[in-house]
Amino acid sequence: MAKIKPSKGAPYARILGVGGYRPTRVVPNEVILEKIDSSDEWIRSRSGITSRHWADDQETVTAMSVAAAGKAIAEAGIAPSEIGAVVVSTVSHFKQTPAVATEIAHLVGAGNPAAFDISAGCAGFGYGLTLAKGMIVDGSAEHVLVIGVERLSDLTDHEDRATAFLFGDGAGAVVVGPSDVPAIGRTVWGSEGDRSETIKQTVSWAEYRNGHPEKFPAITQEGQAVFRWAVFEMAKVAQQALEAAGITADDLDVFIPHQANMRIIDSMVKTLKLPEHVTVARDIETTGNTSAASIPLAMERLLATGGAKSGDTALIIGFGAGLVYAATVVTLP
């Protein structure tokens, strides 16, 4: 029996650069209120959102991804040709095939890397980061471009009072590369398929194609069920990620949760008993819920504004449709 030669990758992996893209159009709550019976005060108190960004016709999933990726590659200090794989997490790229990752790889000048899309909702960035780490340690790629991108304005029912104010558009990207020291912890991830109906697309594309119903598919959710799950269960997952990394909340510098809802973020901070010195990402206020893009976008903003700095230890956690989740501890680039 022949023996397979062992893989020779890097001992560890780390995030080398981060980039983001927010569409130019800023949409305040007042615009949302034109189609729903609500108030600015109600939206702010329920979600913490004051505005969000919506993409125009030119700000496609591809275009936003390329813009964010360019920033991440430049910050990582590598040539695009050094990228060995491109992983894109999105639920709002409407072409079933080919994967948008292949087009993005070409446009950023990455050559001929492995390229594929994943669908893991708001946990998609964590899923992509975990895959990238595995590729680098395995040796199948030296640098991996991970992108979370959404045009959720295309999948929003703007007359649904429960969700019309939640979603925004944007793209966040990171370059993951080799490291001599641990800089991405073990991921605590999973799914609870028995709760898959709590966040979902209203109807399938096949049903829409066949004319029933006539209204374009949108994202809907059972708000209270999702809130309770996120507050009580995801704090446990976050704690498990800290333990997997061998640290405590006192060792953290930054907390970057999925930007789903300000009340969820505040509740998790309280449950985890995070010290006052820990910087907490609250990008949702002016960005809204951008699903797979929310964590890298929040990370980029914290680094750009000085809320976090290179070398900080950050806990990240994403959670959403599926229901799926992924949490890990990283060293910021």
Short mmCIF file of C-alpha atoms in Angstrom, two decimals:
data_model
loop_
_atom_site.label_atom_id
_atom_site.label_comp_id
_atom_site.label_asym_id
_atom_site.label_seq_id
_atom_site.Cartn_x
_atom_site.Cartn_y
_atom_site.Cartn_z
CA MET A 1 0.00 0.00 0.00
CA ALA A 2 1.40 3.37 -1.04
CA LYS A 3 1.87 6.00 1.62
CA ILE A 4 0.49 9.46 1.02
CA LYS A 5 3.05 12.20 1.49
CA PRO A 6 2.10 14.42 4.47
CA SER A 7 1.01 17.99 3.79
CA LYS A 8 3.47 20.74 4.67
CA GLY A 9 1.74 23.97 5.48
CA ALA A 10 2.40 26.79 7.92
CA PRO A 11 2.27 25.95 11.62
CA TYR A 12 -0.45 28.57 12.17
CA ALA A 13 -2.53 31.16 10.29
CA ARG A 14 -3.39 34.80 10.88
CA ILE A 15 -5.35 37.68 9.38
CA LEU A 16 -2.87 39.85 7.47
CA GLY A 17 -5.14 42.56 6.13
CA VAL A 18 -8.75 43.72 6.21
CA GLY A 19 -10.81 45.86 3.84
CA GLY A 20 -14.39 47.01 3.53
CA TYR A 21 -16.79 48.68 1.14
CA ARG A 22 -19.99 50.51 2.07
CA PRO A 23 -22.28 51.73 -0.71
CA THR A 24 -22.36 55.48 -1.25
CA ARG A 25 -26.09 55.85 -0.59
CA VAL A 26 -26.90 56.38 3.09
CA VAL A 27 -30.51 55.56 3.99
CA PRO A 28 -31.81 57.10 7.25
CA ASN A 29 -34.76 55.69 9.14
CA GLU A 30 -36.98 58.41 7.70
CA VAL A 31 -36.79 56.74 4.28
CA ILE A 32 -37.80 53.39 5.76
CA LEU A 33 -40.79 55.02 7.45
CA GLU A 34 -42.22 56.01 4.08
CA LYS A 35 -43.45 52.43 3.61
CA ILE A 36 -44.10 51.13 7.15
CA ASP A 37 -46.22 52.32 10.06
CA SER A 38 -43.54 52.93 12.67
CA SER A 39 -41.32 55.67 14.08
CA ASP A 40 -37.66 56.58 14.24
CA GLU A 41 -37.76 56.15 18.03
CA TRP A 42 -39.23 52.65 17.70
CA ILE A 43 -36.58 51.53 15.20
CA ARG A 44 -33.76 52.92 17.32
CA SER A 45 -35.08 51.35 20.53
CA ARG A 46 -35.67 47.96 18.91
CA SER A 47 -32.47 47.69 16.89
CA GLY A 48 -30.10 50.59 17.58
CA ILE A 49 -30.11 51.45 13.85
CA THR A 50 -30.20 55.06 12.70
CA SER A 51 -29.16 54.51 9.08
CA ARG A 52 -27.84 51.91 6.66
CA HIS A 53 -26.19 51.78 3.22
CA TRP A 54 -28.03 50.55 0.12
CA ALA A 55 -26.26 49.69 -3.13
CA ASP A 56 -27.06 51.25 -6.48
CA ASP A 57 -27.11 49.40 -9.81
CA GLN A 58 -23.32 49.65 -10.20
CA GLU A 59 -22.57 48.46 -6.66
CA THR A 60 -23.08 44.79 -7.40
CA VAL A 61 -22.03 41.90 -5.19
CA THR A 62 -18.99 41.53 -7.44
CA ALA A 63 -18.08 45.23 -7.52
CA MET A 64 -18.36 45.66 -3.75
CA SER A 65 -16.32 42.51 -3.17
CA VAL A 66 -13.54 43.62 -5.51
CA ALA A 67 -13.33 47.01 -3.79
CA ALA A 68 -13.11 45.46 -0.32
CA ALA A 69 -10.67 42.78 -1.48
CA GLY A 70 -8.34 45.37 -3.02
CA LYS A 71 -8.02 47.14 0.32
CA ALA A 72 -7.40 43.88 2.20
CA ILE A 73 -4.74 42.72 -0.28
CA ALA A 74 -2.95 46.07 -0.13
CA GLU A 75 -2.99 46.05 3.66
CA ALA A 76 -1.67 42.48 3.73
CA GLY A 77 1.30 43.61 1.64
CA ILE A 78 1.07 40.78 -0.87
CA ALA A 79 0.61 40.63 -4.62
CA PRO A 80 -2.80 39.41 -5.85
CA SER A 81 -1.00 36.57 -7.62
CA GLU A 82 -0.03 35.17 -4.21
CA ILE A 83 -3.65 34.35 -3.37
CA GLY A 84 -4.20 30.61 -3.54
CA ALA A 85 -7.92 30.53 -2.76
CA VAL A 86 -10.92 32.85 -2.71
CA VAL A 87 -13.87 32.08 -0.42
CA VAL A 88 -17.00 34.23 -0.69
CA SER A 89 -19.90 34.04 1.75
CA THR A 90 -23.16 35.50 0.44
CA VAL A 91 -26.86 34.77 0.20
CA SER A 92 -27.64 37.64 -2.18
CA HIS A 93 -25.77 36.72 -5.37
CA PHE A 94 -28.66 35.76 -7.61
CA LYS A 95 -26.80 33.64 -10.14
CA GLN A 96 -26.90 30.01 -9.12
CA THR A 97 -23.75 29.33 -11.10
CA PRO A 98 -20.90 30.04 -11.61
CA ALA A 99 -19.69 30.95 -8.14
CA VAL A 100 -19.16 34.71 -7.85
CA ALA A 101 -15.80 33.91 -6.21
CA THR A 102 -14.40 32.90 -9.60
CA GLU A 103 -15.25 36.27 -11.15
CA ILE A 104 -13.87 38.14 -8.13
CA ALA A 105 -10.64 36.13 -8.25
CA HIS A 106 -10.16 37.13 -11.88
CA LEU A 107 -10.95 40.80 -11.33
CA VAL A 108 -8.54 41.20 -8.39
CA GLY A 109 -5.76 39.60 -10.46
CA ALA A 110 -5.38 36.49 -8.36
CA GLY A 111 -4.53 34.25 -11.30
CA ASN A 112 -6.04 30.78 -11.07
CA PRO A 113 -6.79 30.16 -7.39
CA ALA A 114 -9.36 27.80 -5.95
CA ALA A 115 -12.56 29.83 -5.77
CA PHE A 116 -15.97 29.00 -4.35
CA ASP A 117 -19.02 30.45 -2.60
CA ILE A 118 -20.52 29.36 0.70
CA SER A 119 -23.97 29.99 2.15
CA ALA A 120 -23.85 30.25 5.92
CA GLY A 121 -25.89 33.39 6.51
CA CYS A 122 -24.63 35.74 9.18
CA ALA A 123 -22.06 33.15 10.34
CA GLY A 124 -20.55 33.00 6.86
CA PHE A 125 -17.47 35.05 7.62
CA GLY A 126 -16.55 32.76 10.51
CA TYR A 127 -17.07 29.72 8.31
CA GLY A 128 -14.87 31.20 5.59
CA LEU A 129 -12.16 32.16 8.08
CA THR A 130 -12.10 28.62 9.44
CA LEU A 131 -11.78 27.13 5.96
CA ALA A 132 -8.97 29.56 5.15
CA LYS A 133 -7.06 28.62 8.30
CA GLY A 134 -7.37 24.94 7.39
CA MET A 135 -6.05 25.51 3.87
CA ILE A 136 -3.02 27.41 5.11
CA VAL A 137 -2.10 24.91 7.81
CA ASP A 138 -2.70 22.05 5.36
CA GLY A 139 -0.49 23.69 2.76
CA SER A 140 -3.05 23.83 -0.05
CA ALA A 141 -2.82 27.63 -0.13
CA GLU A 142 -0.36 30.16 1.29
CA HIS A 143 -2.78 33.09 1.24
CA VAL A 144 -6.58 32.98 1.21
CA LEU A 145 -8.97 35.83 0.43
CA VAL A 146 -12.14 35.58 2.52
CA ILE A 147 -15.06 37.85 1.63
CA GLY A 148 -18.43 38.41 3.25
CA VAL A 149 -20.73 40.38 0.94
CA GLU A 150 -24.46 41.13 0.78
CA ARG A 151 -27.00 43.21 -1.11
CA LEU A 152 -29.78 42.52 1.35
CA SER A 153 -31.78 45.50 0.11
CA ASP A 154 -32.63 43.18 -2.80
CA LEU A 155 -34.08 40.61 -0.38
CA THR A 156 -35.92 43.02 1.91
CA ASP A 157 -39.68 43.40 1.98
CA HIS A 158 -39.78 47.16 2.39
CA GLU A 159 -43.38 46.96 3.62
CA ASP A 160 -42.67 44.42 6.35
CA ARG A 161 -42.69 46.36 9.62
CA ALA A 162 -40.65 43.65 11.38
CA THR A 163 -37.69 43.56 8.98
CA ALA A 164 -37.79 46.58 6.62
CA PHE A 165 -35.44 48.61 8.83
CA LEU A 166 -32.90 45.88 9.58
CA PHE A 167 -30.84 45.17 6.51
CA GLY A 168 -28.02 46.96 4.73
CA ASP A 169 -25.54 46.29 1.94
CA GLY A 170 -21.76 46.07 1.89
CA ALA A 171 -18.67 43.89 1.62
CA GLY A 172 -15.88 43.03 4.02
CA ALA A 173 -12.71 41.10 3.16
CA VAL A 174 -9.64 39.71 4.86
CA VAL A 175 -6.46 38.09 3.64
CA VAL A 176 -5.41 35.11 5.75
CA GLY A 177 -1.81 33.95 5.60
CA PRO A 178 0.86 31.97 7.43
CA SER A 179 1.96 32.70 10.99
CA ASP A 180 4.68 31.46 13.32
CA VAL A 181 2.44 31.92 16.36
CA PRO A 182 -1.23 31.08 17.00
CA ALA A 183 -3.37 34.00 15.78
CA ILE A 184 -6.70 32.33 14.90
CA GLY A 185 -8.16 30.15 17.63
CA ARG A 186 -10.20 26.97 17.30
CA THR A 187 -13.62 27.73 15.89
CA VAL A 188 -16.69 26.75 17.87
CA TRP A 189 -19.35 26.30 15.21
CA GLY A 190 -22.50 24.39 14.53
CA SER A 191 -26.11 24.45 13.38
CA GLU A 192 -29.59 23.94 14.79
CA GLY A 193 -31.61 22.83 11.81
CA ASP A 194 -34.71 22.26 13.90
CA ARG A 195 -34.95 26.07 14.14
CA SER A 196 -34.38 26.72 10.43
CA GLU A 197 -37.83 28.24 9.98
CA THR A 198 -37.04 31.16 12.30
CA ILE A 199 -35.00 32.98 9.63
CA LYS A 200 -35.75 32.13 6.02
CA GLN A 201 -36.56 33.24 2.49
CA THR A 202 -40.30 33.74 2.15
CA VAL A 203 -40.71 31.54 -0.94
CA SER A 204 -38.35 29.50 -3.11
CA TRP A 205 -37.15 30.74 -6.48
CA ALA A 206 -39.10 27.89 -8.09
CA GLU A 207 -42.32 29.08 -6.47
CA TYR A 208 -41.63 32.64 -7.59
CA ARG A 209 -40.84 31.46 -11.14
CA ASN A 210 -44.17 29.67 -11.27
CA GLY A 211 -46.00 32.84 -10.25
CA HIS A 212 -46.97 31.97 -6.69
CA PRO A 213 -46.80 34.32 -5.03
CA GLU A 214 -46.23 37.29 -7.31
CA LYS A 215 -44.24 39.19 -4.66
CA PHE A 216 -40.45 38.91 -4.95
CA PRO A 217 -38.85 36.60 -2.34
CA ALA A 218 -37.58 38.31 0.80
CA ILE A 219 -35.96 37.46 4.11
CA THR A 220 -38.34 37.00 7.01
CA GLN A 221 -37.76 36.04 10.62
CA GLU A 222 -39.48 35.30 13.91
CA GLY A 223 -37.97 38.23 15.76
CA GLN A 224 -38.59 37.22 19.35
CA ALA A 225 -37.43 33.63 18.82
CA VAL A 226 -34.24 34.80 17.13
CA PHE A 227 -33.61 37.37 19.86
CA ARG A 228 -33.96 34.82 22.67
CA TRP A 229 -31.75 32.31 20.86
CA ALA A 230 -29.02 34.85 20.16
CA VAL A 231 -29.01 36.31 23.67
CA PHE A 232 -29.06 33.07 25.64
CA GLU A 233 -27.38 30.52 23.38
CA MET A 234 -24.75 32.58 21.54
CA ALA A 235 -23.23 33.92 24.75
CA LYS A 236 -22.52 30.27 25.62
CA VAL A 237 -20.86 29.72 22.25
CA ALA A 238 -18.77 32.86 22.70
CA GLN A 239 -17.63 31.62 26.10
CA GLN A 240 -16.68 28.27 24.57
CA ALA A 241 -14.55 30.09 21.99
CA LEU A 242 -12.70 31.91 24.76
CA GLU A 243 -12.05 28.61 26.52
CA ALA A 244 -10.91 26.98 23.28
CA ALA A 245 -8.36 29.78 22.87
CA GLY A 246 -7.19 29.34 26.44
CA ILE A 247 -8.11 32.85 27.54
CA THR A 248 -10.74 34.61 29.64
CA ALA A 249 -12.81 37.72 29.06
CA ASP A 250 -10.21 39.69 31.01
CA ASP A 251 -7.63 38.87 28.31
CA LEU A 252 -9.73 40.37 25.52
CA ASP A 253 -9.14 43.74 23.91
CA VAL A 254 -12.02 43.72 21.43
CA PHE A 255 -15.40 42.05 20.96
CA ILE A 256 -16.77 41.93 17.40
CA PRO A 257 -20.14 40.18 17.30
CA HIS A 258 -22.35 39.90 14.25
CA GLN A 259 -24.15 43.22 13.91
CA ALA A 260 -27.68 41.86 14.17
CA ASN A 261 -29.24 44.07 16.81
CA MET A 262 -27.84 46.51 19.37
CA ARG A 263 -29.89 44.95 22.18
CA ILE A 264 -28.45 41.53 21.39
CA ILE A 265 -24.92 42.96 21.45
CA ASP A 266 -25.49 44.70 24.79
CA SER A 267 -27.05 41.58 26.30
CA MET A 268 -24.10 39.42 25.21
CA VAL A 269 -21.63 41.91 26.71
CA LYS A 270 -23.51 41.70 30.00
CA THR A 271 -23.80 37.89 29.99
CA LEU A 272 -20.11 37.44 29.13
CA LYS A 273 -19.22 39.96 31.86
CA LEU A 274 -16.81 41.76 29.57
CA PRO A 275 -14.54 44.23 31.40
CA GLU A 276 -14.91 47.94 30.66
CA HIS A 277 -11.57 48.01 28.83
CA VAL A 278 -12.92 45.74 26.07
CA THR A 279 -13.89 47.68 22.94
CA VAL A 280 -17.24 46.50 21.59
CA ALA A 281 -18.14 46.86 17.90
CA ARG A 282 -21.47 48.64 17.45
CA ASP A 283 -21.24 49.26 13.72
CA ILE A 284 -24.90 48.34 13.31
CA GLU A 285 -25.93 51.89 14.23
CA THR A 286 -24.98 53.31 10.85
CA THR A 287 -24.48 50.16 8.77
CA GLY A 288 -27.46 47.97 9.65
CA ASN A 289 -27.38 44.18 9.50
CA THR A 290 -25.18 43.17 6.56
CA SER A 291 -25.16 39.45 7.39
CA ALA A 292 -21.89 37.82 6.25
CA ALA A 293 -20.25 41.23 5.74
CA SER A 294 -20.96 42.58 9.22
CA ILE A 295 -17.94 41.25 11.15
CA PRO A 296 -15.20 42.24 8.67
CA LEU A 297 -16.89 45.62 8.12
CA ALA A 298 -17.00 46.25 11.86
CA MET A 299 -13.40 45.07 12.21
CA GLU A 300 -12.22 47.43 9.48
CA ARG A 301 -14.02 50.41 11.02
CA LEU A 302 -12.58 49.77 14.50
CA LEU A 303 -9.06 49.60 13.10
CA ALA A 304 -9.55 52.67 10.92
CA THR A 305 -10.97 54.82 13.73
CA GLY A 306 -8.57 53.71 16.45
CA GLY A 307 -11.16 51.77 18.41
CA ALA A 308 -8.86 48.77 17.99
CA LYS A 309 -5.23 48.39 17.01
CA SER A 310 -2.96 45.88 15.34
CA GLY A 311 -2.11 42.99 17.65
CA ASP A 312 -5.26 43.28 19.75
CA THR A 313 -6.98 40.07 20.82
CA ALA A 314 -10.55 39.96 19.52
CA LEU A 315 -13.46 37.60 20.03
CA ILE A 316 -15.67 37.32 16.94
CA ILE A 317 -19.00 35.52 16.66
CA GLY A 318 -21.50 35.25 13.84
CA PHE A 319 -24.97 33.71 14.02
CA GLY A 320 -28.04 33.59 11.84
CA ALA A 321 -30.15 31.71 9.31
CA GLY A 322 -29.91 27.97 9.58
CA LEU A 323 -29.68 28.45 12.46
CA VAL A 324 -25.89 28.48 12.24
CA TYR A 325 -23.11 29.99 14.31
CA ALA A 326 -19.32 30.33 14.43
CA ALA A 327 -17.08 31.94 17.06
CA THR A 328 -13.32 32.21 17.42
CA VAL A 329 -10.58 34.40 18.89
CA VAL A 330 -8.23 36.21 16.53
CA THR A 331 -5.28 38.56 16.62
CA LEU A 332 -6.18 41.69 14.67
CA PRO A 333 -3.98 42.58 11.68
#
